[in-house]
PDB file of C-alpha atoms in Angstrom:
ATOM      1  CA  UNK A   1      31.340  -7.041  -7.768  1.00  0.00           C
ATOM      2  CA  UNK A   2      28.007  -5.598  -6.654  1.00  0.00           C
ATOM      3  CA  UNK A   3      27.226  -2.087  -7.791  1.00  0.00           C
ATOM      4  CA  UNK A   4      27.461   0.614  -5.129  1.00  0.00           C
ATOM      5  CA  UNK A   5      24.454   2.864  -4.638  1.00  0.00           C
ATOM      6  CA  UNK A   6      25.029   6.548  -5.197  1.00  0.00           C
ATOM      7  CA  UNK A   7      22.732   8.892  -3.357  1.00  0.00           C
ATOM      8  CA  UNK A   8      20.665   9.709  -6.431  1.00  0.00           C
ATOM      9  CA  UNK A   9      17.312  10.066  -4.753  1.00  0.00           C
ATOM     10  CA  UNK A  10      15.282  13.188  -5.354  1.00  0.00           C
ATOM     11  CA  UNK A  11      13.924  14.278  -2.016  1.00  0.00           C
ATOM     12  CA  UNK A  12      10.175  14.424  -1.458  1.00  0.00           C
ATOM     13  CA  UNK A  13       8.607  13.492   1.896  1.00  0.00           C
ATOM     14  CA  UNK A  14       5.085  12.268   2.412  1.00  0.00           C
ATOM     15  CA  UNK A  15       3.269   9.986   4.857  1.00  0.00           C
ATOM     16  CA  UNK A  16       2.908   6.298   4.075  1.00  0.00           C
ATOM     17  CA  UNK A  17       0.477   4.073   6.012  1.00  0.00           C
ATOM     18  CA  UNK A  18       1.014   6.135   9.172  1.00  0.00           C
ATOM     19  CA  UNK A  19       4.052   3.962   9.894  1.00  0.00           C
ATOM     20  CA  UNK A  20       6.662   4.976   7.366  1.00  0.00           C
ATOM     21  CA  UNK A  21       7.947   8.100   5.739  1.00  0.00           C
ATOM     22  CA  UNK A  22       8.895   7.996   2.105  1.00  0.00           C
ATOM     23  CA  UNK A  23      11.564   9.627  -0.010  1.00  0.00           C
ATOM     24  CA  UNK A  24      11.170   9.119  -3.739  1.00  0.00           C
ATOM     25  CA  UNK A  25      12.668   9.977  -7.104  1.00  0.00           C
ATOM     26  CA  UNK A  26       9.372  10.474  -8.947  1.00  0.00           C
ATOM     27  CA  UNK A  27       9.204  14.198  -8.144  1.00  0.00           C
ATOM     28  CA  UNK A  28      11.515  15.054 -11.063  1.00  0.00           C
ATOM     29  CA  UNK A  29       8.852  13.781 -13.448  1.00  0.00           C
ATOM     30  CA  UNK A  30       6.783  16.965 -13.058  1.00  0.00           C
ATOM     31  CA  UNK A  31       3.999  15.107 -11.195  1.00  0.00           C
ATOM     32  CA  UNK A  32       4.084  12.292 -13.728  1.00  0.00           C
ATOM     33  CA  UNK A  33       3.591  14.465 -16.808  1.00  0.00           C
ATOM     34  CA  UNK A  34       6.915  13.326 -18.285  1.00  0.00           C
ATOM     35  CA  UNK A  35       6.292   9.622 -17.656  1.00  0.00           C
ATOM     36  CA  UNK A  36       5.620   7.895 -20.962  1.00  0.00           C
ATOM     37  CA  UNK A  37       2.314   6.041 -20.705  1.00  0.00           C
ATOM     38  CA  UNK A  38       3.479   2.891 -22.506  1.00  0.00           C
ATOM     39  CA  UNK A  39       6.538   2.275 -20.357  1.00  0.00           C
ATOM     40  CA  UNK A  40       7.806  -0.696 -18.421  1.00  0.00           C
ATOM     41  CA  UNK A  41       9.282   0.693 -15.205  1.00  0.00           C
ATOM     42  CA  UNK A  42      11.118  -1.145 -12.423  1.00  0.00           C
ATOM     43  CA  UNK A  43      11.328   0.712  -9.103  1.00  0.00           C
ATOM     44  CA  UNK A  44      13.988   0.192  -6.451  1.00  0.00           C
ATOM     45  CA  UNK A  45      12.166   0.124  -3.104  1.00  0.00           C
ATOM     46  CA  UNK A  46      14.424   0.630  -0.096  1.00  0.00           C
ATOM     47  CA  UNK A  47      12.655  -0.199   3.170  1.00  0.00           C
ATOM     48  CA  UNK A  48      14.486   1.145   6.221  1.00  0.00           C
ATOM     49  CA  UNK A  49      13.663  -0.098   9.704  1.00  0.00           C
ATOM     50  CA  UNK A  50      15.101   2.126  12.453  1.00  0.00           C
ATOM     51  CA  UNK A  51      16.391   0.283  15.522  1.00  0.00           C
ATOM     52  CA  UNK A  52      15.903   2.728  18.399  1.00  0.00           C
ATOM     53  CA  UNK A  53      18.869   1.839  20.564  1.00  0.00           C
ATOM     54  CA  UNK A  54      19.330   5.349  22.029  1.00  0.00           C
ATOM     55  CA  UNK A  55      15.682   6.397  22.509  1.00  0.00           C
ATOM     56  CA  UNK A  56      13.658   3.142  22.651  1.00  0.00           C
ATOM     57  CA  UNK A  57      10.567   5.052  23.805  1.00  0.00           C
ATOM     58  CA  UNK A  58      10.486   6.719  20.364  1.00  0.00           C
ATOM     59  CA  UNK A  59       9.367   3.465  18.741  1.00  0.00           C
ATOM     60  CA  UNK A  60       5.617   4.090  18.989  1.00  0.00           C
ATOM     61  CA  UNK A  61       4.687   1.318  16.528  1.00  0.00           C
ATOM     62  CA  UNK A  62       5.800  -1.651  18.604  1.00  0.00           C
ATOM     63  CA  UNK A  63       2.677  -3.779  17.961  1.00  0.00           C
ATOM     64  CA  UNK A  64       2.558  -3.548  14.155  1.00  0.00           C
ATOM     65  CA  UNK A  65       2.358  -7.033  12.633  1.00  0.00           C
ATOM     66  CA  UNK A  66       2.981  -6.259   8.952  1.00  0.00           C
ATOM     67  CA  UNK A  67       6.453  -4.765   9.541  1.00  0.00           C
ATOM     68  CA  UNK A  68       7.745  -5.993  12.856  1.00  0.00           C
ATOM     69  CA  UNK A  69       9.981  -3.523  14.695  1.00  0.00           C
ATOM     70  CA  UNK A  70      13.574  -4.535  15.282  1.00  0.00           C
ATOM     71  CA  UNK A  71      14.960  -4.021  18.773  1.00  0.00           C
ATOM     72  CA  UNK A  72      18.091  -6.166  18.593  1.00  0.00           C
ATOM     73  CA  UNK A  73      21.076  -4.061  17.455  1.00  0.00           C
ATOM     74  CA  UNK A  74      22.786  -7.227  16.207  1.00  0.00           C
ATOM     75  CA  UNK A  75      20.139  -7.347  13.465  1.00  0.00           C
ATOM     76  CA  UNK A  76      21.445  -4.197  11.806  1.00  0.00           C
ATOM     77  CA  UNK A  77      22.173  -4.933   8.171  1.00  0.00           C
ATOM     78  CA  UNK A  78      20.669  -5.681   4.783  1.00  0.00           C
ATOM     79  CA  UNK A  79      17.881  -8.157   3.925  1.00  0.00           C
ATOM     80  CA  UNK A  80      17.891 -10.031   7.224  1.00  0.00           C
ATOM     81  CA  UNK A  81      15.155 -12.671   6.746  1.00  0.00           C
ATOM     82  CA  UNK A  82      13.482 -12.324  10.144  1.00  0.00           C
ATOM     83  CA  UNK A  83      13.057  -8.548   9.707  1.00  0.00           C
ATOM     84  CA  UNK A  84      11.470  -8.319   6.237  1.00  0.00           C
ATOM     85  CA  UNK A  85       8.031  -6.657   6.011  1.00  0.00           C
ATOM     86  CA  UNK A  86       5.424  -9.296   5.156  1.00  0.00           C
ATOM     87  CA  UNK A  87       3.513  -6.953   2.833  1.00  0.00           C
ATOM     88  CA  UNK A  88       6.262  -6.327   0.235  1.00  0.00           C
ATOM     89  CA  UNK A  89       4.508  -8.262  -2.505  1.00  0.00           C
ATOM     90  CA  UNK A  90       1.248  -6.461  -1.702  1.00  0.00           C
ATOM     91  CA  UNK A  91       3.063  -3.170  -2.303  1.00  0.00           C
ATOM     92  CA  UNK A  92       4.555  -3.793  -5.766  1.00  0.00           C
ATOM     93  CA  UNK A  93       4.721  -6.835  -8.057  1.00  0.00           C
ATOM     94  CA  UNK A  94       8.153  -8.166  -9.066  1.00  0.00           C
ATOM     95  CA  UNK A  95       6.971  -9.220 -12.537  1.00  0.00           C
ATOM     96  CA  UNK A  96       4.119  -7.930 -14.677  1.00  0.00           C
ATOM     97  CA  UNK A  97       1.328 -10.248 -15.799  1.00  0.00           C
ATOM     98  CA  UNK A  98      -0.883  -8.457 -18.304  1.00  0.00           C
ATOM     99  CA  UNK A  99      -4.478  -8.407 -17.124  1.00  0.00           C
ATOM    100  CA  UNK A 100      -3.540  -9.723 -13.688  1.00  0.00           C
ATOM    101  CA  UNK A 101      -1.511  -7.239 -11.628  1.00  0.00           C
ATOM    102  CA  UNK A 102      -1.767  -8.028  -7.913  1.00  0.00           C
ATOM    103  CA  UNK A 103       0.111  -5.516  -5.760  1.00  0.00           C
ATOM    104  CA  UNK A 104      -1.320  -2.103  -4.920  1.00  0.00           C
ATOM    105  CA  UNK A 105       1.065   0.160  -6.878  1.00  0.00           C
ATOM    106  CA  UNK A 106       1.293  -2.196  -9.858  1.00  0.00           C
ATOM    107  CA  UNK A 107      -2.523  -2.406 -10.021  1.00  0.00           C
ATOM    108  CA  UNK A 108      -3.067   1.342  -9.873  1.00  0.00           C
ATOM    109  CA  UNK A 109      -0.752   2.078 -12.795  1.00  0.00           C
ATOM    110  CA  UNK A 110      -1.678  -1.036 -14.779  1.00  0.00           C
ATOM    111  CA  UNK A 111      -5.435  -0.717 -14.500  1.00  0.00           C
ATOM    112  CA  UNK A 112      -5.499   3.034 -15.078  1.00  0.00           C
ATOM    113  CA  UNK A 113      -3.405   2.657 -18.263  1.00  0.00           C
ATOM    114  CA  UNK A 114      -5.029  -0.527 -19.614  1.00  0.00           C
ATOM    115  CA  UNK A 115      -1.760  -2.402 -18.985  1.00  0.00           C
ATOM    116  CA  UNK A 116       0.378   0.018 -21.021  1.00  0.00           C
ATOM    117  CA  UNK A 117       2.200   1.494 -17.993  1.00  0.00           C
ATOM    118  CA  UNK A 118       3.726  -1.475 -16.230  1.00  0.00           C
ATOM    119  CA  UNK A 119       5.263  -0.624 -12.865  1.00  0.00           C
ATOM    120  CA  UNK A 120       7.065  -3.400 -11.004  1.00  0.00           C
ATOM    121  CA  UNK A 121       9.765  -3.357  -8.365  1.00  0.00           C
ATOM    122  CA  UNK A 122      12.450  -5.026  -6.356  1.00  0.00           C
ATOM    123  CA  UNK A 123      13.256  -4.528  -2.708  1.00  0.00           C
ATOM    124  CA  UNK A 124      16.109  -4.057  -0.293  1.00  0.00           C
ATOM    125  CA  UNK A 125      15.412  -3.922   3.445  1.00  0.00           C
ATOM    126  CA  UNK A 126      17.922  -2.181   5.699  1.00  0.00           C
ATOM    127  CA  UNK A 127      17.940  -2.166   9.497  1.00  0.00           C
ATOM    128  CA  UNK A 128      19.667   0.983  10.765  1.00  0.00           C
ATOM    129  CA  UNK A 129      20.643   1.702  14.370  1.00  0.00           C
ATOM    130  CA  UNK A 130      19.569   5.118  15.630  1.00  0.00           C
ATOM    131  CA  UNK A 131      22.972   5.533  17.281  1.00  0.00           C
ATOM    132  CA  UNK A 132      24.712   5.161  13.907  1.00  0.00           C
ATOM    133  CA  UNK A 133      22.536   7.891  12.384  1.00  0.00           C
ATOM    134  CA  UNK A 134      23.155  10.264  15.281  1.00  0.00           C
ATOM    135  CA  UNK A 135      26.895   9.592  15.324  1.00  0.00           C
ATOM    136  CA  UNK A 136      27.526   9.925  11.577  1.00  0.00           C
ATOM    137  CA  UNK A 137      30.760  11.993  11.520  1.00  0.00           C
ATOM    138  CA  UNK A 138      30.340  12.924   7.840  1.00  0.00           C
ATOM    139  CA  UNK A 139      27.230  14.922   8.653  1.00  0.00           C
ATOM    140  CA  UNK A 140      27.377  18.713   8.842  1.00  0.00           C
ATOM    141  CA  UNK A 141      24.939  18.476  11.757  1.00  0.00           C
ATOM    142  CA  UNK A 142      27.389  16.221  13.618  1.00  0.00           C
ATOM    143  CA  UNK A 143      30.193  18.748  13.219  1.00  0.00           C
ATOM    144  CA  UNK A 144      27.906  21.605  14.292  1.00  0.00           C
ATOM    145  CA  UNK A 145      26.389  19.600  17.175  1.00  0.00           C
ATOM    146  CA  UNK A 146      22.885  20.708  16.247  1.00  0.00           C
ATOM    147  CA  UNK A 147      19.655  19.107  17.400  1.00  0.00           C
ATOM    148  CA  UNK A 148      18.732  17.992  13.873  1.00  0.00           C
ATOM    149  CA  UNK A 149      21.121  15.058  13.833  1.00  0.00           C
ATOM    150  CA  UNK A 150      18.286  12.580  13.275  1.00  0.00           C
ATOM    151  CA  UNK A 151      16.224  13.256  10.154  1.00  0.00           C
ATOM    152  CA  UNK A 152      14.984  11.385   7.069  1.00  0.00           C
ATOM    153  CA  UNK A 153      17.897  12.449   4.879  1.00  0.00           C
ATOM    154  CA  UNK A 154      20.429  11.229   7.458  1.00  0.00           C
ATOM    155  CA  UNK A 155      18.615   7.919   7.970  1.00  0.00           C
ATOM    156  CA  UNK A 156      18.600   7.383   4.185  1.00  0.00           C
ATOM    157  CA  UNK A 157      22.283   8.298   3.864  1.00  0.00           C
ATOM    158  CA  UNK A 158      23.315   5.897   6.641  1.00  0.00           C
ATOM    159  CA  UNK A 159      21.167   3.126   5.102  1.00  0.00           C
ATOM    160  CA  UNK A 160      22.921   3.617   1.757  1.00  0.00           C
ATOM    161  CA  UNK A 161      26.286   3.499   3.564  1.00  0.00           C
ATOM    162  CA  UNK A 162      25.244   0.182   5.149  1.00  0.00           C
ATOM    163  CA  UNK A 163      24.238  -1.184   1.721  1.00  0.00           C
ATOM    164  CA  UNK A 164      27.534  -0.092   0.182  1.00  0.00           C
ATOM    165  CA  UNK A 165      29.584  -1.462   3.096  1.00  0.00           C
ATOM    166  CA  UNK A 166      27.849  -4.831   2.773  1.00  0.00           C
ATOM    167  CA  UNK A 167      29.109  -5.232  -0.791  1.00  0.00           C
ATOM    168  CA  UNK A 168      26.731  -3.051  -2.777  1.00  0.00           C
ATOM    169  CA  UNK A 169      23.163  -3.305  -3.937  1.00  0.00           C
ATOM    170  CA  UNK A 170      21.725  -6.750  -3.173  1.00  0.00           C
ATOM    171  CA  UNK A 171      17.965  -6.838  -3.746  1.00  0.00           C
ATOM    172  CA  UNK A 172      15.582  -9.599  -2.727  1.00  0.00           C
ATOM    173  CA  UNK A 173      14.795 -10.601  -6.339  1.00  0.00           C
ATOM    174  CA  UNK A 174      18.210 -10.144  -7.954  1.00  0.00           C
ATOM    175  CA  UNK A 175      17.965  -6.825  -9.803  1.00  0.00           C
ATOM    176  CA  UNK A 176      21.256  -5.571  -8.384  1.00  0.00           C
ATOM    177  CA  UNK A 177      22.226  -3.007 -11.015  1.00  0.00           C
ATOM    178  CA  UNK A 178      21.162   0.629 -10.820  1.00  0.00           C
ATOM    179  CA  UNK A 179      20.561   0.475 -14.582  1.00  0.00           C
ATOM    180  CA  UNK A 180      17.640  -1.906 -13.866  1.00  0.00           C
ATOM    181  CA  UNK A 181      15.783   1.091 -12.431  1.00  0.00           C
ATOM    182  CA  UNK A 182      16.348   3.597 -15.235  1.00  0.00           C
ATOM    183  CA  UNK A 183      13.680   4.109 -17.880  1.00  0.00           C
ATOM    184  CA  UNK A 184      13.531   6.869 -20.488  1.00  0.00           C
ATOM    185  CA  UNK A 185      16.387   8.678 -18.767  1.00  0.00           C
ATOM    186  CA  UNK A 186      14.794   8.666 -15.302  1.00  0.00           C
ATOM    187  CA  UNK A 187      15.718   6.572 -12.296  1.00  0.00           C
ATOM    188  CA  UNK A 188      12.884   5.242 -10.180  1.00  0.00           C
ATOM    189  CA  UNK A 189      13.195   4.629  -6.465  1.00  0.00           C
ATOM    190  CA  UNK A 190      11.274   4.824  -3.211  1.00  0.00           C
ATOM    191  CA  UNK A 191      12.717   4.940   0.270  1.00  0.00           C
ATOM    192  CA  UNK A 192      10.264   3.990   3.011  1.00  0.00           C
ATOM    193  CA  UNK A 193      11.392   4.592   6.574  1.00  0.00           C
ATOM    194  CA  UNK A 194       9.609   2.806   9.380  1.00  0.00           C
ATOM    195  CA  UNK A 195       8.927   5.244  12.222  1.00  0.00           C
TER     196      UNK A 195
END
């Protein structure tokens, strides 16, 4: 049985490519000071594409070619082939080749450490309907009927619920155990939210 994802992500928000917001677990490393320089780290990258079915005018990035927006609510789910960003392998390599890292993140860490810090990753892409995020009855905001019912934390929580309800973690390259993303006692993950 696939392993269920537990909401273990440390929360830190920053802009990513003007299209996505990111939540990551690296913040607990004291800005990288506790990351051992000769490590081999695999990062779980969760890409979330919001389907704006309640407020379609909110989707301001409708003409972006490298991560096509999803408008069809029937495409909500995990790793749907027609909705995968085409730049995943430019973001992070899935295997490390000493002296020849290709993807942006893998190159930065590999080249700056002379190949001693090897950062690779695997990916899961989740399409989440805006209406599901707004209507999440487990949210305190839902019970209080506040205006903050749509935020990064809620989008991430609903995406993890969708992953768990679809049978658990199922990445694109088969690293489906949370233990694959733990190194030296730290778990490594990124959550990138389109829009």
